[in-house]
PDB file of C-alpha atoms in Angstrom:
ATOM      1  CA  MET T 180       0.718  -4.151 -16.284  1.00 87.00           C
ATOM      2  CA  GLN T 181       0.171  -0.468 -16.722  1.00 95.00           C
ATOM      3  CA  ARG T 182      -1.846   0.393 -13.602  1.00 98.00           C
ATOM      4  CA  ILE T 183      -0.937  -1.510 -10.447  1.00 98.00           C
ATOM      5  CA  ALA T 184      -2.509  -1.235  -6.998  1.00 98.00           C
ATOM      6  CA  ILE T 185      -0.477  -2.600  -4.095  1.00 98.00           C
ATOM      7  CA  ILE T 186      -2.511  -3.468  -1.019  1.00 98.00           C
ATOM      8  CA  GLY T 187      -1.822  -5.055   2.356  1.00 97.00           C
ATOM      9  CA  THR T 188      -1.779  -4.445   6.071  1.00 97.00           C
ATOM     10  CA  THR T 189      -0.051  -1.350   7.385  1.00 95.00           C
ATOM     11  CA  GLY T 190       3.662  -2.105   7.607  1.00 95.00           C
ATOM     12  CA  SER T 191       3.708  -4.830   4.972  1.00 97.00           C
ATOM     13  CA  GLY T 192       5.930  -2.796   2.656  1.00 96.00           C
ATOM     14  CA  LYS T 193       3.408  -1.373   0.180  1.00 97.00           C
ATOM     15  CA  THR T 194       5.095   2.005  -0.244  1.00 96.00           C
ATOM     16  CA  THR T 195       8.563   0.510  -0.598  1.00 96.00           C
ATOM     17  CA  LEU T 196       7.337  -2.012  -3.176  1.00 98.00           C
ATOM     18  CA  ALA T 197       5.358   0.623  -5.077  1.00 98.00           C
ATOM     19  CA  ALA T 198       8.445   2.831  -5.329  1.00 97.00           C
ATOM     20  CA  GLU T 199      10.513  -0.073  -6.652  1.00 97.00           C
ATOM     21  CA  VAL T 200       7.892  -1.242  -9.164  1.00 98.00           C
ATOM     22  CA  SER T 201       7.409   2.353 -10.339  1.00 97.00           C
ATOM     23  CA  ARG T 202      11.151   2.734 -10.825  1.00 96.00           C
ATOM     24  CA  ILE T 203      11.448  -0.537 -12.754  1.00 96.00           C
ATOM     25  CA  LEU T 204       8.435   0.115 -14.994  1.00 96.00           C
ATOM     26  CA  GLY T 205       8.850   3.865 -15.345  1.00 95.00           C
ATOM     27  CA  SER T 206       5.390   4.424 -13.873  1.00 97.00           C
ATOM     28  CA  VAL T 207       4.050   7.232 -11.701  1.00 96.00           C
ATOM     29  CA  PRO T 208       4.076   6.296  -7.990  1.00 97.00           C
ATOM     30  CA  ILE T 209       0.902   7.327  -6.174  1.00 98.00           C
ATOM     31  CA  GLU T 210       1.205   7.179  -2.397  1.00 96.00           C
ATOM     32  CA  LEU T 211      -2.351   7.299  -1.082  1.00 97.00           C
ATOM     33  CA  ASP T 212      -1.190   8.190   2.442  1.00 96.00           C
ATOM     34  CA  ALA T 213       0.447  11.336   1.070  1.00 95.00           C
ATOM     35  CA  LEU T 214      -2.835  12.329  -0.577  1.00 97.00           C
ATOM     36  CA  ASN T 215      -4.853  11.550   2.558  1.00 96.00           C
ATOM     37  CA  TRP T 216      -2.782  13.174   5.321  1.00 95.00           C
ATOM     38  CA  GLN T 217      -1.997  16.855   5.741  1.00 94.00           C
ATOM     39  CA  PRO T 218       0.661  18.140   8.166  1.00 93.00           C
ATOM     40  CA  GLY T 219      -0.256  17.619  11.822  1.00 91.00           C
ATOM     41  CA  TRP T 220      -1.835  14.238  11.006  1.00 91.00           C
ATOM     42  CA  THR T 221      -4.917  16.052   9.723  1.00 93.00           C
ATOM     43  CA  LEU T 222      -7.071  14.058   7.345  1.00 94.00           C
ATOM     44  CA  VAL T 223      -7.875  15.595   3.987  1.00 96.00           C
ATOM     45  CA  PRO T 224     -11.650  15.997   3.572  1.00 96.00           C
ATOM     46  CA  SER T 225     -13.106  12.911   1.887  1.00 96.00           C
ATOM     47  CA  ASP T 226     -14.350  14.688  -1.240  1.00 97.00           C
ATOM     48  CA  LEU T 227     -10.979  16.370  -1.780  1.00 97.00           C
ATOM     49  CA  PHE T 228      -9.156  13.061  -1.185  1.00 97.00           C
ATOM     50  CA  ARG T 229     -11.306  11.339  -3.813  1.00 98.00           C
ATOM     51  CA  HIS T 230     -10.737  14.233  -6.233  1.00 98.00           C
ATOM     52  CA  GLU T 231      -6.940  14.141  -5.760  1.00 97.00           C
ATOM     53  CA  VAL T 232      -6.829  10.364  -6.172  1.00 98.00           C
ATOM     54  CA  ALA T 233      -8.969  10.505  -9.334  1.00 98.00           C
ATOM     55  CA  LYS T 234      -6.694  13.201 -10.745  1.00 98.00           C
ATOM     56  CA  ALA T 235      -3.557  11.151  -9.990  1.00 98.00           C
ATOM     57  CA  LEU T 236      -5.102   8.090 -11.627  1.00 98.00           C
ATOM     58  CA  ASP T 237      -5.395   9.995 -14.915  1.00 97.00           C
ATOM     59  CA  ALA T 238      -1.750   9.107 -15.603  1.00 96.00           C
ATOM     60  CA  PRO T 239      -1.480   6.330 -18.201  1.00 96.00           C
ATOM     61  CA  ARG T 240       0.900   4.238 -16.050  1.00 97.00           C
ATOM     62  CA  TRP T 241       0.911   4.250 -12.276  1.00 98.00           C
ATOM     63  CA  VAL T 242       1.466   2.227  -9.109  1.00 98.00           C
ATOM     64  CA  THR T 243      -0.596   2.997  -6.010  1.00 98.00           C
ATOM     65  CA  ASP T 244      -0.048   1.838  -2.479  1.00 98.00           C
ATOM     66  CA  GLY T 245      -2.753   1.859   0.150  1.00 95.00           C
ATOM     67  CA  ASN T 246      -5.969   0.319   1.418  1.00 91.00           C
ATOM     68  CA  TYR T 247      -8.388   3.196   1.556  1.00 95.00           C
ATOM     69  CA  ARG T 248     -11.960   1.940   1.248  1.00 95.00           C
ATOM     70  CA  SER T 249     -13.086   5.469   0.410  1.00 96.00           C
ATOM     71  CA  VAL T 250     -11.212   5.374  -2.910  1.00 98.00           C
ATOM     72  CA  ARG T 251     -11.094   1.626  -3.537  1.00 97.00           C
ATOM     73  CA  ASP T 252     -13.735   1.947  -6.247  1.00 97.00           C
ATOM     74  CA  LEU T 253     -11.633   4.521  -8.101  1.00 98.00           C
ATOM     75  CA  VAL T 254      -8.319   2.687  -7.784  1.00 98.00           C
ATOM     76  CA  TRP T 255      -9.519  -0.873  -8.382  1.00 97.00           C
ATOM     77  CA  GLU T 256     -11.756   0.111 -11.294  1.00 96.00           C
ATOM     78  CA  ARG T 257      -8.813   1.627 -13.149  1.00 97.00           C
ATOM     79  CA  ALA T 258      -6.147  -0.876 -12.065  1.00 98.00           C
ATOM     80  CA  ASP T 259      -5.222  -3.773 -14.321  1.00 97.00           C
ATOM     81  CA  CYS T 260      -3.205  -5.553 -11.606  1.00 98.00           C
ATOM     82  CA  LEU T 261      -3.648  -5.894  -7.842  1.00 98.00           C
ATOM     83  CA  VAL T 262      -0.739  -7.028  -5.685  1.00 98.00           C
ATOM     84  CA  TRP T 263      -1.672  -8.129  -2.174  1.00 98.00           C
ATOM     85  CA  LEU T 264       1.153  -8.324   0.355  1.00 98.00           C
ATOM     86  CA  ASP T 265      -0.472 -10.934   2.575  1.00 98.00           C
ATOM     87  CA  TYR T 266       2.366 -11.341   5.032  1.00 98.00           C
ATOM     88  CA  PRO T 267       2.138 -12.919   8.493  1.00 98.00           C
ATOM     89  CA  LEU T 268       1.116 -10.564  11.281  1.00 98.00           C
ATOM     90  CA  SER T 269       4.288 -11.375  13.248  1.00 97.00           C
ATOM     91  CA  LEU T 270       6.453 -10.091  10.370  1.00 98.00           C
ATOM     92  CA  ILE T 271       4.350  -6.962   9.949  1.00 97.00           C
ATOM     93  CA  VAL T 272       4.419  -6.075  13.655  1.00 97.00           C
ATOM     94  CA  THR T 273       8.181  -6.646  13.811  1.00 97.00           C
ATOM     95  CA  ARG T 274       8.663  -4.361  10.795  1.00 96.00           C
ATOM     96  CA  LEU T 275       6.366  -1.699  12.260  1.00 95.00           C
ATOM     97  CA  ILE T 276       8.175  -1.672  15.597  1.00 95.00           C
ATOM     98  CA  ARG T 277      11.542  -1.289  13.831  1.00 96.00           C
ATOM     99  CA  ARG T 278      10.244   1.356  11.438  1.00 94.00           C
ATOM    100  CA  THR T 279       8.502   3.341  14.162  1.00 94.00           C
ATOM    101  CA  ALA T 280      11.576   3.209  16.409  1.00 94.00           C
ATOM    102  CA  ARG T 281      13.810   4.323  13.516  1.00 94.00           C
ATOM    103  CA  ARG T 282      11.487   7.174  12.570  1.00 94.00           C
ATOM    104  CA  ILE T 283      11.291   8.390  16.166  1.00 94.00           C
ATOM    105  CA  ARG T 284      15.050   8.039  16.768  1.00 95.00           C
ATOM    106  CA  ASN T 285      16.005   9.778  13.500  1.00 96.00           C
ATOM    107  CA  SER T 286      13.129  12.292  13.488  1.00 93.00           C
ATOM    108  CA  GLU T 287      12.121  10.959  10.058  1.00 92.00           C
ATOM    109  CA  SER T 288       8.969  12.362   8.584  1.00 91.00           C
ATOM    110  CA  CYS T 289       6.331  10.684   6.469  1.00 90.00           C
ATOM    111  CA  CYS T 290       3.066  11.700   4.833  1.00 87.00           C
ATOM    112  CA  ASN T 291       3.701  15.405   4.214  1.00 89.00           C
ATOM    113  CA  GLY T 292       6.058  16.077   7.079  1.00 89.00           C
ATOM    114  CA  ASN T 293       4.193  14.202   9.785  1.00 90.00           C
ATOM    115  CA  GLN T 294       6.283  12.517  12.443  1.00 90.00           C
ATOM    116  CA  GLU T 295       5.681   9.523  14.603  1.00 91.00           C
ATOM    117  CA  SER T 296       6.258   9.882  18.320  1.00 87.00           C
ATOM    118  CA  LEU T 297       6.602   7.585  21.290  1.00 85.00           C
ATOM    119  CA  ARG T 298       3.350   9.011  22.660  1.00 88.00           C
ATOM    120  CA  ARG T 299       1.556   8.275  19.393  1.00 87.00           C
ATOM    121  CA  ALA T 300       3.098   4.786  19.174  1.00 85.00           C
ATOM    122  CA  PHE T 301       1.466   3.872  22.497  1.00 85.00           C
ATOM    123  CA  SER T 302      -1.859   5.613  21.961  1.00 90.00           C
ATOM    124  CA  ARG T 303      -5.146   4.639  20.321  1.00 90.00           C
ATOM    125  CA  GLU T 304      -3.668   6.194  17.159  1.00 88.00           C
ATOM    126  CA  SER T 305      -0.779   3.704  17.164  1.00 92.00           C
ATOM    127  CA  ILE T 306       0.166   2.352  13.753  1.00 92.00           C
ATOM    128  CA  ILE T 307       1.019  -0.950  15.464  1.00 94.00           C
ATOM    129  CA  LEU T 308      -2.434  -1.135  17.049  1.00 94.00           C
ATOM    130  CA  TRP T 309      -3.947  -0.314  13.634  1.00 94.00           C
ATOM    131  CA  ALA T 310      -2.104  -3.269  12.076  1.00 96.00           C
ATOM    132  CA  LEU T 311      -3.307  -5.570  14.861  1.00 95.00           C
ATOM    133  CA  GLN T 312      -6.895  -4.388  14.358  1.00 96.00           C
ATOM    134  CA  THR T 313      -6.971  -4.604  10.561  1.00 96.00           C
ATOM    135  CA  HIS T 314      -4.825  -7.603   9.601  1.00 97.00           C
ATOM    136  CA  GLY T 315      -7.530 -10.220  10.209  1.00 97.00           C
ATOM    137  CA  ARG T 316     -10.254  -8.058   8.694  1.00 96.00           C
ATOM    138  CA  LEU T 317      -8.305  -7.602   5.467  1.00 97.00           C
ATOM    139  CA  ARG T 318      -7.611 -11.339   5.283  1.00 97.00           C
ATOM    140  CA  ARG T 319     -11.365 -11.956   5.453  1.00 97.00           C
ATOM    141  CA  GLU T 320     -12.367  -9.059   3.203  1.00 96.00           C
ATOM    142  CA  TYR T 321      -9.887  -9.346   0.340  1.00 98.00           C
ATOM    143  CA  PRO T 322     -10.306 -12.888  -1.057  1.00 98.00           C
ATOM    144  CA  PRO T 323     -13.866 -12.417  -2.415  1.00 98.00           C
ATOM    145  CA  LEU T 324     -13.014  -8.928  -3.685  1.00 97.00           C
ATOM    146  CA  LEU T 325      -9.906 -10.227  -5.426  1.00 97.00           C
ATOM    147  CA  ARG T 326     -11.929 -13.038  -7.042  1.00 97.00           C
ATOM    148  CA  GLN T 327     -14.310 -10.426  -8.465  1.00 97.00           C
ATOM    149  CA  PHE T 328     -11.333  -8.427  -9.718  1.00 97.00           C
ATOM    150  CA  ALA T 329      -9.841 -11.523 -11.378  1.00 97.00           C
ATOM    151  CA  ASP T 330     -13.240 -12.418 -12.874  1.00 97.00           C
ATOM    152  CA  GLN T 331     -13.020  -9.108 -14.772  1.00 96.00           C
ATOM    153  CA  GLY T 332      -9.925 -10.457 -16.522  1.00 96.00           C
ATOM    154  CA  LYS T 333      -7.536  -8.456 -14.379  1.00 97.00           C
ATOM    155  CA  THR T 334      -4.338  -9.768 -12.788  1.00 98.00           C
ATOM    156  CA  VAL T 335      -4.198 -10.646  -9.096  1.00 98.00           C
ATOM    157  CA  VAL T 336      -0.834 -11.344  -7.481  1.00 98.00           C
ATOM    158  CA  ILE T 337      -0.689 -12.534  -3.869  1.00 98.00           C
ATOM    159  CA  HIS T 338       2.608 -12.624  -1.997  1.00 98.00           C
ATOM    160  CA  ARG T 339       2.741 -14.417   1.317  1.00 98.00           C
ATOM    161  CA  SER T 340       6.409 -13.607   2.025  1.00 98.00           C
ATOM    162  CA  PRO T 341       9.037 -11.024   1.144  1.00 98.00           C
ATOM    163  CA  GLN T 342      10.888 -13.786  -0.732  1.00 98.00           C
ATOM    164  CA  GLU T 343       7.897 -14.214  -3.064  1.00 98.00           C
ATOM    165  CA  THR T 344       7.832 -10.462  -3.596  1.00 98.00           C
ATOM    166  CA  ARG T 345      11.557 -10.348  -4.447  1.00 98.00           C
ATOM    167  CA  ALA T 346      11.117 -13.244  -6.898  1.00 98.00           C
ATOM    168  CA  TRP T 347       8.235 -11.390  -8.568  1.00 98.00           C
ATOM    169  CA  LEU T 348      10.351  -8.253  -8.902  1.00 97.00           C
ATOM    170  CA  ASP T 349      13.112 -10.365 -10.464  1.00 96.00           C
ATOM    171  CA  GLU T 350      10.582 -11.778 -12.956  1.00 95.00           C
ATOM    172  CA  ILE T 351       9.540  -8.259 -13.946  1.00 95.00           C
ATOM    173  CA  ARG T 352      13.166  -7.185 -14.395  1.00 95.00           C
ATOM    174  CA  LEU T 353      13.886 -10.283 -16.478  1.00 93.00           C
ATOM    175  CA  ALA T 354      10.812  -9.771 -18.647  1.00 91.00           C
ATOM    176  CA  LEU T 355      11.789  -6.159 -19.289  1.00 89.00           C
ATOM    177  CA  SER T 356      15.370  -7.064 -20.120  1.00 86.00           C
ATOM    178  CA  THR T 357      14.121  -9.677 -22.594  1.00 85.00           C
ATOM    179  CA  ILE T 358      11.835  -7.133 -24.247  1.00 79.00           C
ATOM    180  CA  SER T 359      14.577  -4.518 -24.542  1.00 69.00           C
ATOM    181  CA  SER T 360      17.108  -7.012 -25.952  1.00 62.00           C
TER     182      SER T 360
END
């Protein structure tokens, strides 16, 4: 596993997992949200976003996190492993509510200095609403796409719980310790 793409519904833990896998493997972390959002929650123009993603993917070893259809062809074509965090919607919504509340309370920023707000959390731009709208769609959309990916001889890993994800991380650590021994 040299080039790993981590996918899943908003709030499933993609960025956190990507950072951990990158740290363990010594790979470059590529946060697609950070390439897609400018300050003020302004979207980067599509052509520039694709260019920046393609440039980041030139690294020999990387881990991406994100579900952007507009760059899926770039990321998935170059990835040798896809990890889908297919967690239950109830877990994701609980995590998003906690994360959003923490970010608002602590004035934490994300994606190039952007900040969540109570107003935004209860608007049509709500990250929680986005998760509710996309969870089912991704569960329908991903299985055939992942089969095609696997048919190319690439690795597909599906985690249905955080416990499965932790066990997978432990397997990676163990494999690396065995190699370095």
